[in-house]
């Protein structure tokens, strides 16, 4: 008993050190990105004022903020990683499963959550500026989540014959990819995001003030686009291989060599592949 307790304390301490180390590394990296050559004096002054502003001034800043590519990229990447982490923790706690639940071939990303983060931010930011009620935010967020799950699930099954989740076994399912309980969770998530997380997230993301930040986000954007395109190419070839279609060019041969069915099975462990002509 004492050994188990000591091991648990040691594990918590190690986890705390790891989290603190990552936090410090992120802090110093963010400080470095904000340094260097500034983009322009106007942007620098606006951010300087934002950092030293009162709550009222912060709200005024958010009221005139226009969400652009800089904020969208950060929200997508952050949402993809945070959503993946929360999903894996949820599966570990509720089902005792430890498996890779990523959605792209490179990096720890789940684009479903990244897209959901961006959509919730854009729409909830629009709702916030119109001072709608919590009920409206809840219902709109639930609809966003349901539509996103339905379109993503249907698209994966229709175009790539793959499936990452199914709610058909749940008594409250609406379609194979949408269930009432998860619409409720999407609504709560959107409400919490709109009222508490989103204003602070957008406030701290702010605007790019240095060329380092602009270059870094541009590189991240290129990486994410390449990641998505390669993932589509991999699943397109996987579907073609299952149908007995040979590669037509050197790129498809390269994909078949480096991103085989074995790679896909190991990488996307929660995904099932439906081969045409089978059940």
CSV table of C-alpha atoms in Angstrom, one decimal:
chain,number,residue,atom,x,y,z
A,1,UNK,CA,0.0,0.0,0.0
A,2,UNK,CA,2.8,2.4,0.9
A,3,UNK,CA,4.6,1.5,-2.3
A,4,UNK,CA,1.6,2.2,-4.4
A,5,UNK,CA,1.1,5.6,-2.6
A,6,UNK,CA,4.7,6.5,-3.0
A,7,UNK,CA,4.6,5.5,-6.7
A,8,UNK,CA,1.5,7.7,-7.2
A,9,UNK,CA,3.1,10.7,-5.5
A,10,UNK,CA,6.3,10.2,-7.6
A,11,UNK,CA,4.2,10.0,-10.8
A,12,UNK,CA,2.3,13.2,-9.9
A,13,UNK,CA,5.6,14.9,-9.2
A,14,UNK,CA,7.2,13.8,-12.5
A,15,UNK,CA,4.0,14.9,-14.4
A,16,UNK,CA,4.2,18.3,-12.7
A,17,UNK,CA,7.9,18.7,-13.7
A,18,UNK,CA,7.1,17.7,-17.3
A,19,UNK,CA,4.1,20.2,-17.5
A,20,UNK,CA,6.2,22.9,-15.9
A,21,UNK,CA,9.0,22.3,-18.3
A,22,UNK,CA,6.8,22.5,-21.3
A,23,UNK,CA,5.1,25.6,-19.9
A,24,UNK,CA,8.5,27.3,-19.4
A,25,UNK,CA,9.7,26.2,-22.9
A,26,UNK,CA,6.5,27.6,-24.4
A,27,UNK,CA,6.9,30.9,-22.5
A,28,UNK,CA,10.5,31.5,-23.6
A,29,UNK,CA,9.7,30.5,-27.2
A,30,UNK,CA,6.7,32.9,-27.2
A,31,UNK,CA,9.0,35.6,-25.8
A,32,UNK,CA,11.5,34.9,-28.5
A,33,UNK,CA,8.9,35.0,-31.3
A,34,UNK,CA,7.6,38.4,-30.1
A,35,UNK,CA,11.1,39.8,-30.4
A,36,UNK,CA,13.1,40.8,-33.5
A,37,UNK,CA,12.0,43.1,-36.2
A,38,UNK,CA,8.6,44.6,-35.6
A,39,UNK,CA,5.9,44.5,-38.3
A,40,UNK,CA,4.8,48.1,-37.9
A,41,UNK,CA,4.6,50.8,-35.1
A,42,UNK,CA,0.8,50.8,-35.1
A,43,UNK,CA,0.5,47.1,-34.4
A,44,UNK,CA,3.2,47.3,-31.7
A,45,UNK,CA,1.5,50.1,-29.9
A,46,UNK,CA,-1.9,48.4,-30.0
A,47,UNK,CA,-0.5,45.2,-28.5
A,48,UNK,CA,1.5,47.1,-25.9
A,49,UNK,CA,-1.6,48.9,-24.8
A,50,UNK,CA,-3.5,45.6,-24.7
A,51,UNK,CA,-0.9,44.0,-22.4
A,52,UNK,CA,-1.3,46.8,-19.9
A,53,UNK,CA,-5.0,47.4,-20.2
A,54,UNK,CA,-7.8,47.1,-17.7
A,55,UNK,CA,-10.6,44.7,-18.2
A,56,UNK,CA,-12.8,47.4,-19.8
A,57,UNK,CA,-10.0,48.2,-22.3
A,58,UNK,CA,-9.6,44.5,-23.0
A,59,UNK,CA,-13.3,44.2,-23.8
A,60,UNK,CA,-13.0,47.2,-26.1
A,61,UNK,CA,-10.1,45.6,-27.8
A,62,UNK,CA,-12.0,42.4,-28.4
A,63,UNK,CA,-15.0,44.4,-29.7
A,64,UNK,CA,-12.9,45.8,-32.6
A,65,UNK,CA,-10.8,42.6,-33.2
A,66,UNK,CA,-11.2,41.1,-36.6
A,67,UNK,CA,-10.4,37.3,-36.6
A,68,UNK,CA,-7.9,36.6,-39.4
A,69,UNK,CA,-5.5,33.9,-40.6
A,70,UNK,CA,-3.1,34.4,-37.6
A,71,UNK,CA,-5.8,33.6,-35.0
A,72,UNK,CA,-7.4,30.9,-37.1
A,73,UNK,CA,-4.1,28.9,-37.5
A,74,UNK,CA,-3.3,29.1,-33.8
A,75,UNK,CA,-6.9,28.1,-32.8
A,76,UNK,CA,-6.9,25.2,-35.3
A,77,UNK,CA,-3.5,23.8,-34.1
A,78,UNK,CA,-4.2,24.4,-30.4
A,79,UNK,CA,-7.7,22.9,-30.7
A,80,UNK,CA,-6.5,19.9,-32.7
A,81,UNK,CA,-3.9,19.1,-30.0
A,82,UNK,CA,-6.0,19.9,-27.0
A,83,UNK,CA,-9.0,18.0,-28.3
A,84,UNK,CA,-6.9,14.9,-29.1
A,85,UNK,CA,-5.4,15.0,-25.6
A,86,UNK,CA,-8.8,15.3,-23.9
A,87,UNK,CA,-10.2,12.5,-26.1
A,88,UNK,CA,-7.4,10.1,-25.2
A,89,UNK,CA,-7.7,10.9,-21.5
A,90,UNK,CA,-11.5,10.4,-21.8
A,91,UNK,CA,-11.1,7.0,-23.4
A,92,UNK,CA,-8.4,6.0,-20.8
A,93,UNK,CA,-10.7,7.0,-17.9
A,94,UNK,CA,-14.0,5.6,-19.2
A,95,UNK,CA,-12.9,2.6,-21.2
A,96,UNK,CA,-9.3,1.9,-20.1
A,97,UNK,CA,-8.1,2.3,-23.7
A,98,UNK,CA,-4.8,3.7,-24.7
A,99,UNK,CA,-4.6,4.1,-28.5
A,100,UNK,CA,-3.6,6.5,-31.1
A,101,UNK,CA,-6.6,8.6,-32.0
A,102,UNK,CA,-4.9,11.1,-34.3
A,103,UNK,CA,-6.6,12.3,-37.5
A,104,UNK,CA,-3.6,13.2,-39.7
A,105,UNK,CA,-0.5,11.3,-40.8
A,106,UNK,CA,2.0,13.7,-39.3
A,107,UNK,CA,1.9,15.2,-35.8
A,108,UNK,CA,-0.5,15.0,-32.8
A,109,UNK,CA,-3.5,16.5,-34.5
A,110,UNK,CA,-7.2,15.8,-34.7
A,111,UNK,CA,-8.6,18.1,-37.4
A,112,UNK,CA,-12.2,17.5,-36.2
A,113,UNK,CA,-11.5,19.3,-33.0
A,114,UNK,CA,-9.4,22.0,-34.7
A,115,UNK,CA,-12.2,22.7,-37.2
A,116,UNK,CA,-14.7,22.7,-34.3
A,117,UNK,CA,-12.5,25.2,-32.4
A,118,UNK,CA,-12.4,27.6,-35.3
A,119,UNK,CA,-16.1,27.3,-36.1
A,120,UNK,CA,-17.1,27.8,-32.5
A,121,UNK,CA,-14.8,30.8,-32.2
A,122,UNK,CA,-16.0,32.5,-35.3
A,123,UNK,CA,-19.7,31.9,-34.7
A,124,UNK,CA,-19.6,32.4,-31.0
A,125,UNK,CA,-17.6,35.6,-31.4
A,126,UNK,CA,-20.3,36.8,-33.8
A,127,UNK,CA,-23.0,35.9,-31.2
A,128,UNK,CA,-21.1,37.5,-28.4
A,129,UNK,CA,-20.9,40.8,-30.2
A,130,UNK,CA,-24.7,40.7,-30.5
A,131,UNK,CA,-25.2,39.9,-26.8
A,132,UNK,CA,-27.4,36.8,-27.4
A,133,UNK,CA,-28.6,34.7,-24.5
A,134,UNK,CA,-26.9,31.6,-23.1
A,135,UNK,CA,-29.7,29.4,-24.5
A,136,UNK,CA,-29.0,30.6,-28.0
A,137,UNK,CA,-25.3,30.0,-27.6
A,138,UNK,CA,-26.0,26.5,-26.3
A,139,UNK,CA,-28.3,25.6,-29.2
A,140,UNK,CA,-26.1,27.0,-31.9
A,141,UNK,CA,-23.0,25.3,-30.5
A,142,UNK,CA,-24.9,22.0,-30.3
A,143,UNK,CA,-25.9,22.4,-34.0
A,144,UNK,CA,-22.4,23.2,-35.0
A,145,UNK,CA,-21.1,20.1,-33.3
A,146,UNK,CA,-23.8,17.9,-34.7
A,147,UNK,CA,-23.3,19.1,-38.3
A,148,UNK,CA,-19.5,18.8,-38.0
A,149,UNK,CA,-19.7,15.2,-36.8
A,150,UNK,CA,-22.3,14.2,-39.4
A,151,UNK,CA,-20.4,15.8,-42.3
A,152,UNK,CA,-17.0,14.4,-41.1
A,153,UNK,CA,-18.3,10.9,-40.4
A,154,UNK,CA,-20.3,10.7,-43.6
A,155,UNK,CA,-17.4,12.1,-45.7
A,156,UNK,CA,-14.9,9.6,-44.3
A,157,UNK,CA,-17.2,6.7,-44.9
A,158,UNK,CA,-18.4,7.8,-48.3
A,159,UNK,CA,-15.1,8.8,-49.9
A,160,UNK,CA,-12.5,6.8,-48.0
A,161,UNK,CA,-14.5,3.8,-46.7
A,162,UNK,CA,-13.2,4.5,-43.2
A,163,UNK,CA,-15.0,5.1,-39.9
A,164,UNK,CA,-13.6,6.5,-36.6
A,165,UNK,CA,-16.8,6.4,-34.5
A,166,UNK,CA,-20.3,5.1,-34.6
A,167,UNK,CA,-23.2,6.0,-32.3
A,168,UNK,CA,-25.6,3.4,-33.8
A,169,UNK,CA,-25.4,1.3,-30.7
A,170,UNK,CA,-26.5,4.1,-28.4
A,171,UNK,CA,-30.2,4.4,-27.6
A,172,UNK,CA,-30.3,8.2,-28.2
A,173,UNK,CA,-28.5,8.2,-31.6
A,174,UNK,CA,-30.0,10.4,-34.3
A,175,UNK,CA,-27.8,9.1,-37.1
A,176,UNK,CA,-24.8,6.8,-37.1
A,177,UNK,CA,-22.6,9.8,-36.4
A,178,UNK,CA,-24.8,12.0,-34.2
A,179,UNK,CA,-26.3,11.3,-30.8
A,180,UNK,CA,-28.3,13.5,-28.4
A,181,UNK,CA,-25.9,13.1,-25.5
A,182,UNK,CA,-23.0,14.5,-27.6
A,183,UNK,CA,-25.1,17.3,-28.9
A,184,UNK,CA,-25.6,18.2,-25.3
A,185,UNK,CA,-21.9,18.1,-24.6
A,186,UNK,CA,-21.2,20.2,-27.7
A,187,UNK,CA,-23.7,22.8,-26.4
A,188,UNK,CA,-22.0,22.9,-23.0
A,189,UNK,CA,-18.6,23.1,-24.6
A,190,UNK,CA,-19.7,26.0,-26.9
A,191,UNK,CA,-21.3,27.9,-24.0
A,192,UNK,CA,-18.1,27.5,-21.8
A,193,UNK,CA,-16.0,28.5,-24.8
A,194,UNK,CA,-18.0,31.5,-25.7
A,195,UNK,CA,-18.4,32.9,-22.2
A,196,UNK,CA,-15.1,32.0,-20.5
A,197,UNK,CA,-12.4,30.6,-22.8
A,198,UNK,CA,-12.7,32.4,-26.1
A,199,UNK,CA,-12.4,36.0,-24.9
A,200,UNK,CA,-9.3,35.2,-23.0
A,201,UNK,CA,-7.8,33.1,-25.8
A,202,UNK,CA,-8.3,35.8,-28.4
A,203,UNK,CA,-7.0,38.4,-26.0
A,204,UNK,CA,-3.8,36.5,-25.4
A,205,UNK,CA,-3.3,35.5,-29.0
A,206,UNK,CA,-3.7,39.1,-30.1
A,207,UNK,CA,-2.2,40.2,-33.4
A,208,UNK,CA,1.3,39.4,-34.8
A,209,UNK,CA,3.7,42.0,-33.8
A,210,UNK,CA,7.0,40.7,-35.2
A,211,UNK,CA,8.2,39.2,-38.4
A,212,UNK,CA,9.2,36.1,-36.4
A,213,UNK,CA,5.6,35.5,-35.4
A,214,UNK,CA,4.4,36.0,-39.0
A,215,UNK,CA,7.0,33.7,-40.4
A,216,UNK,CA,6.4,31.0,-37.8
A,217,UNK,CA,2.6,31.0,-38.3
A,218,UNK,CA,3.1,30.9,-42.1
A,219,UNK,CA,5.4,27.9,-41.7
A,220,UNK,CA,2.8,26.2,-39.4
A,221,UNK,CA,0.1,26.9,-42.0
A,222,UNK,CA,2.1,25.3,-44.8
A,223,UNK,CA,2.9,22.3,-42.6
A,224,UNK,CA,-0.8,21.8,-41.7
A,225,UNK,CA,-1.9,22.1,-45.3
A,226,UNK,CA,0.7,19.6,-46.4
A,227,UNK,CA,-0.3,17.3,-43.6
A,228,UNK,CA,-4.0,17.4,-44.6
A,229,UNK,CA,-3.1,16.9,-48.3
A,230,UNK,CA,-0.9,14.0,-47.5
A,231,UNK,CA,-3.5,12.4,-45.3
A,232,UNK,CA,-6.1,12.7,-48.1
A,233,UNK,CA,-3.6,11.2,-50.5
A,234,UNK,CA,-2.8,8.3,-48.2
A,235,UNK,CA,-6.5,7.4,-47.7
A,236,UNK,CA,-7.2,7.8,-51.4
A,237,UNK,CA,-4.5,5.3,-52.2
A,238,UNK,CA,-5.7,3.0,-49.4
A,239,UNK,CA,-9.2,3.0,-50.9
A,240,UNK,CA,-7.7,2.4,-54.4
A,241,UNK,CA,-5.5,-0.5,-53.1
A,242,UNK,CA,-8.5,-2.2,-51.5
A,243,UNK,CA,-10.2,-1.9,-54.8
A,244,UNK,CA,-7.2,-3.5,-56.6
A,245,UNK,CA,-6.2,-0.3,-58.4
A,246,UNK,CA,-2.5,0.0,-59.1
A,247,UNK,CA,-0.5,3.2,-58.7
A,248,UNK,CA,-0.5,5.4,-61.8
A,249,UNK,CA,2.6,7.5,-61.1
A,250,UNK,CA,5.7,7.8,-59.0
A,251,UNK,CA,4.0,9.7,-56.2
A,252,UNK,CA,1.3,7.1,-55.8
A,253,UNK,CA,4.1,4.4,-55.7
A,254,UNK,CA,5.9,6.4,-53.0
A,255,UNK,CA,2.7,6.7,-51.0
A,256,UNK,CA,2.1,3.0,-51.3
A,257,UNK,CA,5.6,2.3,-50.1
A,258,UNK,CA,5.8,4.6,-47.1
A,259,UNK,CA,2.1,4.8,-46.1
A,260,UNK,CA,0.9,1.2,-46.4
A,261,UNK,CA,-2.2,-0.4,-44.9
A,262,UNK,CA,0.0,-1.5,-42.0
A,263,UNK,CA,1.1,2.1,-41.4
A,264,UNK,CA,-2.5,3.3,-41.5
A,265,UNK,CA,-3.6,0.6,-39.0
A,266,UNK,CA,-0.8,1.5,-36.6
A,267,UNK,CA,-1.3,5.2,-36.9
A,268,UNK,CA,-5.1,5.4,-36.8
A,269,UNK,CA,-5.8,2.7,-34.3
A,270,UNK,CA,-9.4,3.8,-33.6
A,271,UNK,CA,-10.3,3.7,-37.3
A,272,UNK,CA,-12.0,0.8,-39.2
A,273,UNK,CA,-11.8,0.4,-42.9
A,274,UNK,CA,-14.8,-0.8,-44.9
A,275,UNK,CA,-13.7,-2.6,-48.0
A,276,UNK,CA,-16.3,-2.5,-50.9
A,277,UNK,CA,-18.1,-5.7,-51.3
A,278,UNK,CA,-17.8,-6.7,-47.6
A,279,UNK,CA,-19.8,-6.0,-44.5
